[in-house]
Short mmCIF file of C-alpha atoms (C1' of nucleotides) in Angstrom, two decimals:
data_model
loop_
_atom_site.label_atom_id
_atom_site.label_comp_id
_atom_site.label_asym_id
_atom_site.label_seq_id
_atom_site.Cartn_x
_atom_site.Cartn_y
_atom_site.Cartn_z
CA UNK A 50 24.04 30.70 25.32
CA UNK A 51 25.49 30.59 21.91
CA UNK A 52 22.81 30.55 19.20
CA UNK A 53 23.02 28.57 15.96
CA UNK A 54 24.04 30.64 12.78
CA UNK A 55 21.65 28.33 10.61
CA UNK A 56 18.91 30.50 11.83
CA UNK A 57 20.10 33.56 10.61
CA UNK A 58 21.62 32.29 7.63
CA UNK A 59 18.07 31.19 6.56
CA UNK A 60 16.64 34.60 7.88
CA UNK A 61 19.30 36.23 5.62
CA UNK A 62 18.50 34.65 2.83
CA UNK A 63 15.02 35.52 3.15
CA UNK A 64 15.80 39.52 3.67
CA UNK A 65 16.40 39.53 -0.10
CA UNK A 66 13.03 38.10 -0.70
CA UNK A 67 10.20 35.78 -0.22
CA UNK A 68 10.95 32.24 -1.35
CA UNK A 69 10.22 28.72 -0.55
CA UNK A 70 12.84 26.15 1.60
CA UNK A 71 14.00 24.40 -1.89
CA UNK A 72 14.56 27.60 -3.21
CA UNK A 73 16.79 28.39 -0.14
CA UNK A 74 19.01 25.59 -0.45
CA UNK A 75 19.30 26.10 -3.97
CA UNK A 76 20.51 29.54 -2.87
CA UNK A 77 22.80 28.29 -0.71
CA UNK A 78 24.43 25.75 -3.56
CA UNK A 79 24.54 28.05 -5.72
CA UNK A 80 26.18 31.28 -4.19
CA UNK A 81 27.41 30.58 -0.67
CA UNK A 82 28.61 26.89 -1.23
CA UNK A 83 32.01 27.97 -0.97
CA UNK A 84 31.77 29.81 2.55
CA UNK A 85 28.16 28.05 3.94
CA UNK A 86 25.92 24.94 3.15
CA UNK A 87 22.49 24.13 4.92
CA UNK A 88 20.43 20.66 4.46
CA UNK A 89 17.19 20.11 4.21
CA UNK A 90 16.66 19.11 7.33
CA UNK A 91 17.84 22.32 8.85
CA UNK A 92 16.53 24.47 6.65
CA UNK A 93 12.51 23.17 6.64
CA UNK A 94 12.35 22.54 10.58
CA UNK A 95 13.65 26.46 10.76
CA UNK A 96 11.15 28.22 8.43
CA UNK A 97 8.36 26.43 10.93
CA UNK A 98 10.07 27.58 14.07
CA UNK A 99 10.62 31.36 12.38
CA UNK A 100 6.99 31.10 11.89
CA UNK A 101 5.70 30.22 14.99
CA UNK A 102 8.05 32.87 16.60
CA UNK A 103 6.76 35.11 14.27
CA UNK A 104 9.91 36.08 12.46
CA UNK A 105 8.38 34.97 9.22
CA UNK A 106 5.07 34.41 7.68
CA UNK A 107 4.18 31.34 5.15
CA UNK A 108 2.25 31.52 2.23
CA UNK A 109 0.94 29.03 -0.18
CA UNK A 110 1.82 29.06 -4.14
CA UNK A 111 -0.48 26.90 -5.61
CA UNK A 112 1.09 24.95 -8.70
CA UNK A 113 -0.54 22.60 -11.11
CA UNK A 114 1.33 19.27 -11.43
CA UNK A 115 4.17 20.05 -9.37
CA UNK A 116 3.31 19.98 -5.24
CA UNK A 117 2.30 23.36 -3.85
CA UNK A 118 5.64 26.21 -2.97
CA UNK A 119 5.16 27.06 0.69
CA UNK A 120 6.98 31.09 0.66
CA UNK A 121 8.38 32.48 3.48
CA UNK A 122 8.35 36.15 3.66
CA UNK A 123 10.70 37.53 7.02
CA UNK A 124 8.50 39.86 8.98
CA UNK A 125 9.47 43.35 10.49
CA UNK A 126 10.41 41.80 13.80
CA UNK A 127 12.57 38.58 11.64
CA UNK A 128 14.22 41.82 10.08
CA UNK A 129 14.85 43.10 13.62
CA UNK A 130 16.24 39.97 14.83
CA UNK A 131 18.15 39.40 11.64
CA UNK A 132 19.82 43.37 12.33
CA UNK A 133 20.53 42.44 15.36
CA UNK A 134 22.25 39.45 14.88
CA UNK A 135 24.46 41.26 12.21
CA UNK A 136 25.90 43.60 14.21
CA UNK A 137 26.99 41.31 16.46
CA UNK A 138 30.41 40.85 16.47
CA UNK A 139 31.70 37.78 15.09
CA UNK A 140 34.33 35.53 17.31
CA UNK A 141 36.78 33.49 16.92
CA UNK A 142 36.46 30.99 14.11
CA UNK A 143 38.44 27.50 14.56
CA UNK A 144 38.12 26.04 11.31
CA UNK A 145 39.07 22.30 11.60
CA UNK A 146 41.98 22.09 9.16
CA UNK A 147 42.65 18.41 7.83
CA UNK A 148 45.25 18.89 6.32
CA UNK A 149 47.18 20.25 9.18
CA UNK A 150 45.96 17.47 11.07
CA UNK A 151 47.76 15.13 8.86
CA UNK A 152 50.60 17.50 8.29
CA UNK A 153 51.12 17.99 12.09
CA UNK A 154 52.06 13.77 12.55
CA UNK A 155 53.92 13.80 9.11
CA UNK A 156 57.05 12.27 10.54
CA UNK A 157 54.49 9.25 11.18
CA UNK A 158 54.72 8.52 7.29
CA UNK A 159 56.84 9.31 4.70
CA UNK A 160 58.34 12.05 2.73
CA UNK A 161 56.16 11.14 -0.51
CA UNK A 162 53.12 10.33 1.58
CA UNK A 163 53.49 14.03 3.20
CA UNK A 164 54.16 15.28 -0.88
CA UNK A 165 51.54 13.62 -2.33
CA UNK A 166 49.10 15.02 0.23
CA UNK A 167 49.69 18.77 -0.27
CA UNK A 168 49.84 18.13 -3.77
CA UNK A 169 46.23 16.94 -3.99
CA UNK A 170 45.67 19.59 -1.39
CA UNK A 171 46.94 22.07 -3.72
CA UNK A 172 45.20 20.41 -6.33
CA UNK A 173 41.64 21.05 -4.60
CA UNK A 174 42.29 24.30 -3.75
CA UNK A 175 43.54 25.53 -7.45
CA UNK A 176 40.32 24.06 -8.64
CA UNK A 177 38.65 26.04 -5.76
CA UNK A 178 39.94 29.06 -6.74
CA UNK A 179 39.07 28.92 -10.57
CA UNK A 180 35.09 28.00 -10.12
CA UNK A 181 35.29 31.42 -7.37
CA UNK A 182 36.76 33.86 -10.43
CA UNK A 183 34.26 31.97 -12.67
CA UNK A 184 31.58 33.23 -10.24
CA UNK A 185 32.77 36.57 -9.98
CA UNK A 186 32.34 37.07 -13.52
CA UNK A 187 28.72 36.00 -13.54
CA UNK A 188 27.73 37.61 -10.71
CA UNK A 189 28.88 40.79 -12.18
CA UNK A 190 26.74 40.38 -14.85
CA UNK A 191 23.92 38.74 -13.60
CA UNK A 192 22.83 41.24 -10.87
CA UNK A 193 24.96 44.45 -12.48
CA UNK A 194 21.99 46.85 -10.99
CA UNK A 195 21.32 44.39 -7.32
CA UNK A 196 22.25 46.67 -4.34
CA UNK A 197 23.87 43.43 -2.70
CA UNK A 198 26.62 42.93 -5.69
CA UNK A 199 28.84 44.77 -3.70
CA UNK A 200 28.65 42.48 -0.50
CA UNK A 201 28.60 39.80 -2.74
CA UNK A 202 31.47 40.51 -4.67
CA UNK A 203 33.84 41.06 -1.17
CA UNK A 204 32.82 37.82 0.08
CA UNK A 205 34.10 36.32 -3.21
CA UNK A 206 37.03 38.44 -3.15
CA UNK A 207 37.91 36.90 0.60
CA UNK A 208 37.66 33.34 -1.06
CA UNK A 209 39.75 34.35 -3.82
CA UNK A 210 42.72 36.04 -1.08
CA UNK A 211 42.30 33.08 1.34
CA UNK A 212 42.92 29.99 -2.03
CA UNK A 213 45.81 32.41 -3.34
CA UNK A 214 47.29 32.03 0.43
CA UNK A 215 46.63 28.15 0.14
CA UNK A 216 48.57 27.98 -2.75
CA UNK A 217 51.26 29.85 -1.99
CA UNK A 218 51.66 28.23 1.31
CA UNK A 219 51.80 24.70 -0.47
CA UNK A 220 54.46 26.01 -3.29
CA UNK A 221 56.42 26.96 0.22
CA UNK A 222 55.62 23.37 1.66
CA UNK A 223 56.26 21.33 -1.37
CA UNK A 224 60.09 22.70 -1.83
CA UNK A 225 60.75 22.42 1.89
CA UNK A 226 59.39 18.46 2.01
CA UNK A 227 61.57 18.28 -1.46
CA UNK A 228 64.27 18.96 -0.19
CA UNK A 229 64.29 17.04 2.39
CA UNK A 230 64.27 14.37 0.09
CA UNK A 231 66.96 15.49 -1.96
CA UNK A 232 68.81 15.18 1.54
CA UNK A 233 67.67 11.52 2.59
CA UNK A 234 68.12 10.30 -0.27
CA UNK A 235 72.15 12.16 -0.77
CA UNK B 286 30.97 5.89 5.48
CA UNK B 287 32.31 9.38 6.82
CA UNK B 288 34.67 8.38 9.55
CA UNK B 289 35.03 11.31 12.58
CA UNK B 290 38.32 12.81 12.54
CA UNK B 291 38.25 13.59 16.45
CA UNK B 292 39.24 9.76 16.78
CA UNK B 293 42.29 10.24 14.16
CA UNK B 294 43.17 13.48 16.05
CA UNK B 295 43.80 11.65 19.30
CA UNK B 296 45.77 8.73 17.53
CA UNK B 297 48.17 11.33 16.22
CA UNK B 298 48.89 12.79 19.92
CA UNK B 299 49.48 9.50 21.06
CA UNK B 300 51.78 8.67 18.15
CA UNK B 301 54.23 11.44 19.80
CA UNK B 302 54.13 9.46 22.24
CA UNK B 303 52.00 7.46 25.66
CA UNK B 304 49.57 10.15 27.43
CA UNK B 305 46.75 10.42 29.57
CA UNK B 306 43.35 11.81 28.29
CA UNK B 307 44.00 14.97 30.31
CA UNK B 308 47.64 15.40 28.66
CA UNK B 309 45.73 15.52 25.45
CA UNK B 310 43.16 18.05 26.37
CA UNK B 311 45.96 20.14 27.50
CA UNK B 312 47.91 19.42 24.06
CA UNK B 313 45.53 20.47 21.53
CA UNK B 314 45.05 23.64 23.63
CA UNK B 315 48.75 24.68 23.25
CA UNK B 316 49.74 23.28 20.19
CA UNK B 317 47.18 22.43 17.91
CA UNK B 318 44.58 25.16 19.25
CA UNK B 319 44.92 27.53 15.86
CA UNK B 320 43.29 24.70 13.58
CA UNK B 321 41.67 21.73 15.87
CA UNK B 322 40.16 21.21 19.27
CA UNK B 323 39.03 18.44 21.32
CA UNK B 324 36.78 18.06 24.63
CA UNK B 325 36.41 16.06 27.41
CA UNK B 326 33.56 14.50 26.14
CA UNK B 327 34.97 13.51 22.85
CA UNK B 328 38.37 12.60 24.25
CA UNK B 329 37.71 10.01 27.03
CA UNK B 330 35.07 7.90 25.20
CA UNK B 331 37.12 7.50 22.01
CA UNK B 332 40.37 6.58 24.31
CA UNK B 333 37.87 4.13 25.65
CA UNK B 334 36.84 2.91 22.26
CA UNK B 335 40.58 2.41 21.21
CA UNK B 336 41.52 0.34 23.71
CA UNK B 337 38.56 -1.75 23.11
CA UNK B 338 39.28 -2.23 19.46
CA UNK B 339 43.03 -2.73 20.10
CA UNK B 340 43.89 0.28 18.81
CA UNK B 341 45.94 1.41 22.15
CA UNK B 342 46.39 0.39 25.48
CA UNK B 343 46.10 1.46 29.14
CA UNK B 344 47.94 1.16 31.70
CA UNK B 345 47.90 3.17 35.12
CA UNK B 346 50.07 5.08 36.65
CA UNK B 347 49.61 5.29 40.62
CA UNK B 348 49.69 9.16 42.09
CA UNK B 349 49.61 10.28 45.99
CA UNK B 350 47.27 13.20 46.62
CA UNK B 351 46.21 13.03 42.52
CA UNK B 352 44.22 11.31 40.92
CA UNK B 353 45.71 7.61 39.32
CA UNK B 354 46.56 8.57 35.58
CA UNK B 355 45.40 6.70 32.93
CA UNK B 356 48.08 6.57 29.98
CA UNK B 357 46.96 5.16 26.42
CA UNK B 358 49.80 3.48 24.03
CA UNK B 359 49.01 3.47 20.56
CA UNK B 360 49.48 -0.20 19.39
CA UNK B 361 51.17 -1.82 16.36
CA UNK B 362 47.44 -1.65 14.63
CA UNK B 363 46.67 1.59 15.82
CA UNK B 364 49.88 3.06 14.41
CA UNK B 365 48.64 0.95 11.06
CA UNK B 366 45.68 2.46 11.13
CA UNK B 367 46.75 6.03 11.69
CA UNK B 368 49.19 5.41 8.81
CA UNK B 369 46.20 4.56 6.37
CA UNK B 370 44.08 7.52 7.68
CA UNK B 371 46.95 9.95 6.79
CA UNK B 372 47.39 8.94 3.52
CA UNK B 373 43.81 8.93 2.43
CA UNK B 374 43.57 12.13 0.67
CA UNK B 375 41.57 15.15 2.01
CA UNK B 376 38.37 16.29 1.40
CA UNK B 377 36.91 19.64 0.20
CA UNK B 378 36.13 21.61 3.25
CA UNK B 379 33.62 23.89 4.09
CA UNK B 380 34.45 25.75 6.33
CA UNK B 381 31.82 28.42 7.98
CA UNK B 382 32.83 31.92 7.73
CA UNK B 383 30.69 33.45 9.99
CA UNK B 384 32.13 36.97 8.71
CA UNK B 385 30.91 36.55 5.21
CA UNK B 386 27.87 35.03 6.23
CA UNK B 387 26.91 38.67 7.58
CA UNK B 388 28.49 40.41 5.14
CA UNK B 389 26.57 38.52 2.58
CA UNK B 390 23.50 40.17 3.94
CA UNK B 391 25.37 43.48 4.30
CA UNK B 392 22.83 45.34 2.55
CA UNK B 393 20.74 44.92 5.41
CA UNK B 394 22.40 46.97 7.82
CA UNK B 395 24.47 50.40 7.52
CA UNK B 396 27.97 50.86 6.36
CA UNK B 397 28.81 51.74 9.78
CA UNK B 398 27.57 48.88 11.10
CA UNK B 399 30.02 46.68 8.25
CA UNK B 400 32.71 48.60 8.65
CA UNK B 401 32.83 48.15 12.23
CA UNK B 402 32.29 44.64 11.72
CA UNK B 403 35.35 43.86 9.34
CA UNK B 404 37.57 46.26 11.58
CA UNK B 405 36.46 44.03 14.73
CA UNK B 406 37.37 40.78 12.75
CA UNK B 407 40.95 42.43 11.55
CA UNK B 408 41.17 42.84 15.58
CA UNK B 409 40.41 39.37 16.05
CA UNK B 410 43.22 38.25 13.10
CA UNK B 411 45.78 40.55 13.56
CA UNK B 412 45.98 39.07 17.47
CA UNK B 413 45.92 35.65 16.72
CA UNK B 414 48.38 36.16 13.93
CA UNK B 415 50.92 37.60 16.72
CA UNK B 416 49.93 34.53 18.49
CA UNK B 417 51.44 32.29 16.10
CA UNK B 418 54.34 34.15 15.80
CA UNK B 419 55.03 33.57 19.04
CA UNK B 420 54.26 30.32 19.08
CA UNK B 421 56.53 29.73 15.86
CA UNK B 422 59.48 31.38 18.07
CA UNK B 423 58.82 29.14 21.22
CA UNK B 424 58.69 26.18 19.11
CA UNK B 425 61.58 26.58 17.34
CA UNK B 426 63.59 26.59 20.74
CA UNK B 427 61.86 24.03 22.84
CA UNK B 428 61.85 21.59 20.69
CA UNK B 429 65.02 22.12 18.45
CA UNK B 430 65.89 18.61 18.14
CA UNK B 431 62.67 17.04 17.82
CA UNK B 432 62.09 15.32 14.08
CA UNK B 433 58.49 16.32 14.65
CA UNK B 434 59.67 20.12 14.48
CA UNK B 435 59.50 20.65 10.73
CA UNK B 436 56.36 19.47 10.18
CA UNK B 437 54.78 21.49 13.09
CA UNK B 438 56.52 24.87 11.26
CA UNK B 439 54.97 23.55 8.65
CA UNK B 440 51.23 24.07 10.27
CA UNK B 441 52.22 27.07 11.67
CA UNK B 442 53.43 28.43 8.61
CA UNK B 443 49.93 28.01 7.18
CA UNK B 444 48.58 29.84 9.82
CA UNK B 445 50.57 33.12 8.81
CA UNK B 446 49.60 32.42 5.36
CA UNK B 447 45.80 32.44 6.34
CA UNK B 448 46.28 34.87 8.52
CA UNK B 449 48.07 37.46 6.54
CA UNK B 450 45.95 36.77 3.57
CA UNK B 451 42.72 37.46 5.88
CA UNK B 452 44.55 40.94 7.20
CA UNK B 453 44.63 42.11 3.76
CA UNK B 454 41.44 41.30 2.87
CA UNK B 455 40.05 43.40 5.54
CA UNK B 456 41.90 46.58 4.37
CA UNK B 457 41.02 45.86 0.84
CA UNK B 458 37.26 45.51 1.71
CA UNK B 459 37.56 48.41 4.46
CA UNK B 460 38.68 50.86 1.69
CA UNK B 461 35.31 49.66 -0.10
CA UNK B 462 33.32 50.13 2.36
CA UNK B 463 34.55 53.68 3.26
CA UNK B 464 34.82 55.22 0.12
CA UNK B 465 30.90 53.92 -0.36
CA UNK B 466 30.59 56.14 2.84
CA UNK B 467 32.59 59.63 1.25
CA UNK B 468 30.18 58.66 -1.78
CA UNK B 469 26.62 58.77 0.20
CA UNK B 470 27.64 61.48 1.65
CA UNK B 471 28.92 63.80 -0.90
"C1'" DT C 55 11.12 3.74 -19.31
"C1'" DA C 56 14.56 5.37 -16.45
"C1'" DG C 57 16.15 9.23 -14.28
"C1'" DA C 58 16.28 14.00 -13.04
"C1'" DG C 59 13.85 17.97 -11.31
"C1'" DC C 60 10.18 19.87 -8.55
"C1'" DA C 61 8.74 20.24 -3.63
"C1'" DT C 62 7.55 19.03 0.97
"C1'" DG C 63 8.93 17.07 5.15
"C1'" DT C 64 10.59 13.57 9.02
"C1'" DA C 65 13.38 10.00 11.50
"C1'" DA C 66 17.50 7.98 12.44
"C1'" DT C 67 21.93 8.79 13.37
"C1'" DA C 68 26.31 10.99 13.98
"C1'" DG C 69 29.16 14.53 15.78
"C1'" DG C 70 30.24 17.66 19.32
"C1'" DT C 71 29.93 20.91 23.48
"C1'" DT C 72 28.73 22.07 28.14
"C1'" DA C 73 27.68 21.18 32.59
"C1'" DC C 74 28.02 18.31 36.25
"C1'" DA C 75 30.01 15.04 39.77
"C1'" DT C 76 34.03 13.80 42.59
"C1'" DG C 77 37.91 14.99 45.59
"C1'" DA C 78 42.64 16.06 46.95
"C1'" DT C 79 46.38 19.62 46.65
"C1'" DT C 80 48.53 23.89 45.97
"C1'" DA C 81 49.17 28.78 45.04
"C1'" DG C 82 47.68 33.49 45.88
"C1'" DC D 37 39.70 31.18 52.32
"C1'" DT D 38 39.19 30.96 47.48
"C1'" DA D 39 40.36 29.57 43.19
"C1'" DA D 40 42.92 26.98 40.20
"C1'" DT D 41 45.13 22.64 38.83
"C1'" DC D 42 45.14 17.81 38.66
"C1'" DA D 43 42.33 13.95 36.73
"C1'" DT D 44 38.61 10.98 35.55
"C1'" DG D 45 34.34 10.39 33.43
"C1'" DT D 46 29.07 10.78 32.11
"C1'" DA D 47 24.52 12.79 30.87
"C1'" DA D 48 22.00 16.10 28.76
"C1'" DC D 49 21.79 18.74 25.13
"C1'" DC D 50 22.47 21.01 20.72
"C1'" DT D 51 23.75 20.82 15.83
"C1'" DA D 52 23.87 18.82 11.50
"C1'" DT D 53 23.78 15.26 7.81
"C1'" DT D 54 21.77 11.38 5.44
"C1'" DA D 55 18.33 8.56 4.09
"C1'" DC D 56 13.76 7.93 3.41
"C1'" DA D 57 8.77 8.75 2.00
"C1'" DT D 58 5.62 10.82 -1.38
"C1'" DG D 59 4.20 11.79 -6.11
"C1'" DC D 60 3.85 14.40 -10.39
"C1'" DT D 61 6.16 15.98 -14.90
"C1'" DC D 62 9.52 16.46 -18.26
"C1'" DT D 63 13.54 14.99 -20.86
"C1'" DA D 64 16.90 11.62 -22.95
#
DNA sequence: TAGAGCATGTAATAGGTTACATGATTAG
DNA sequence: CTAATCATGTAACCTATTACATGCTCTA
């Protein structure tokens, strides 16, 4: 009976305040793209369920020229439910690597295949790593007085530990694979 | 035109070498189980679907008291194919950190309640890291003369990287967390 | 005047897990 | 005697993305 996190990703979004679904994806671009993405069509079909379970209520916004903002506000038992679901304890997580997929049959091609895929691995990840400091800054100064910078900042600081290990592991990787090179080709 | 890795995943066991459906199942659960899984019901339909595109072939192998066993060959243009999907570069993933989805919304709950949340995950890491470990070890011996051994080191290797990286996250954000508590409660 | 942004939503499709069905053998 | 292992496979179900439909306004 394992529930979808989607739910309570859009709940938890909505704990920090009222907004509409094309505000929540927005949210989701904008500061949990590197860790979490929702579409649209998980994100709309959920605020209707949340409302019909009562978890949320809906609101209209009229808006003159631009089509009407339909705000979700979570209500004290979606704040319940959200609690509840946050103390549960996480489990295991089994990420679906690619690039240890590939890595894993590497004696199927060769040496410079294997190469030039962790280099544009490492490649991805260095560029990963940059926009995630970038962030950091503004997020420091854009919400300097939010009581949620803190949680904020540690889940940037995780992305920041994990794309330092990525890189590290493919310095390791690249001088291993080079050197067996060097070797083939003595 | 977002092709489903789970197919690719299967070519690559059978590029070791000619097994049954079940022999897979059991392979990604003791080799491959730290970054990628398979089930049943992904397995046996796309064995199905490569030996009707010519991909691989079946042949049976007669049992008393078992069930027959149905062993798939990768063919010439499945081991083409398998080549070209390995050297296609990898995307950006996304992967979805339940952990930082909660402690995103942090604020929401007590500092208890996140503290004993990142101390449960550092459980859950600090286990599987002695798990590959171990695996590394077994590996290492049991397959000593296998040329697919320094590749699969490789994976592994990336799994301590992760891992460790993820451990010392957890004490860096623990110490956060808990000198946040000595400070309410001064 | 073309395209992006605002804003809602649905339908088609793809991707994936779980539960079930079958049935013999073997280990505890 | 029970449970696990061997071994195949399918059907029902859940999860998630993509593409589409609508239509106004503002910018390049």
């Amino acid at each position: 009976m394992k529930e979808s996190k989607s739910k309570y990703a859009v709940m938890g979004i909505l704990s920090i305040g009222p907004v509409s679904g094309y505000d929540i994806k927005k949210k989701f671009e904008k500061s949990l793209s590197y860790f979490w993405s929702e579409s649209y069509g998980q994100i709309y079909p959920i605020l209707k369920r949340l409302a019909t379970e009562g978890l949320a209520i809906r609101s209209i916004q009229k808006q003159t020229g631009k089509p009407d903002r339909h705000i979700y506000a979570l209500t004290d038992k979606g704040r319940k439910a959200l609690r509840e679901w946050m103390i549960r304890p996480v489990g295991r997580l089994i990420g679906r690597h690619e690039i240890l997929l590939k890595l894993f049959f590497g004696h199927q091609v060769s040496l410079e295949d294997n190469i030039r895929q962790v280099e544009h691995f490492r490649e991805l990840q260095s560029e990963k790593l940059k926009e995630i400091i970038a962030s950091e800054e503004m997020l420091k100064t854009d919400y300097k007085d939010n009581p949620n910078l803190t949680y904020w900042l540690m889940t940037l600081r995780y992305g920041q530990y994990i794309n330092r290990a990525y890189l590290r592991w493919c310095d390791e990787t690249l001088a291993i694979l080079k050197g067996m090179e060097q070797e083939a080709g003595a």
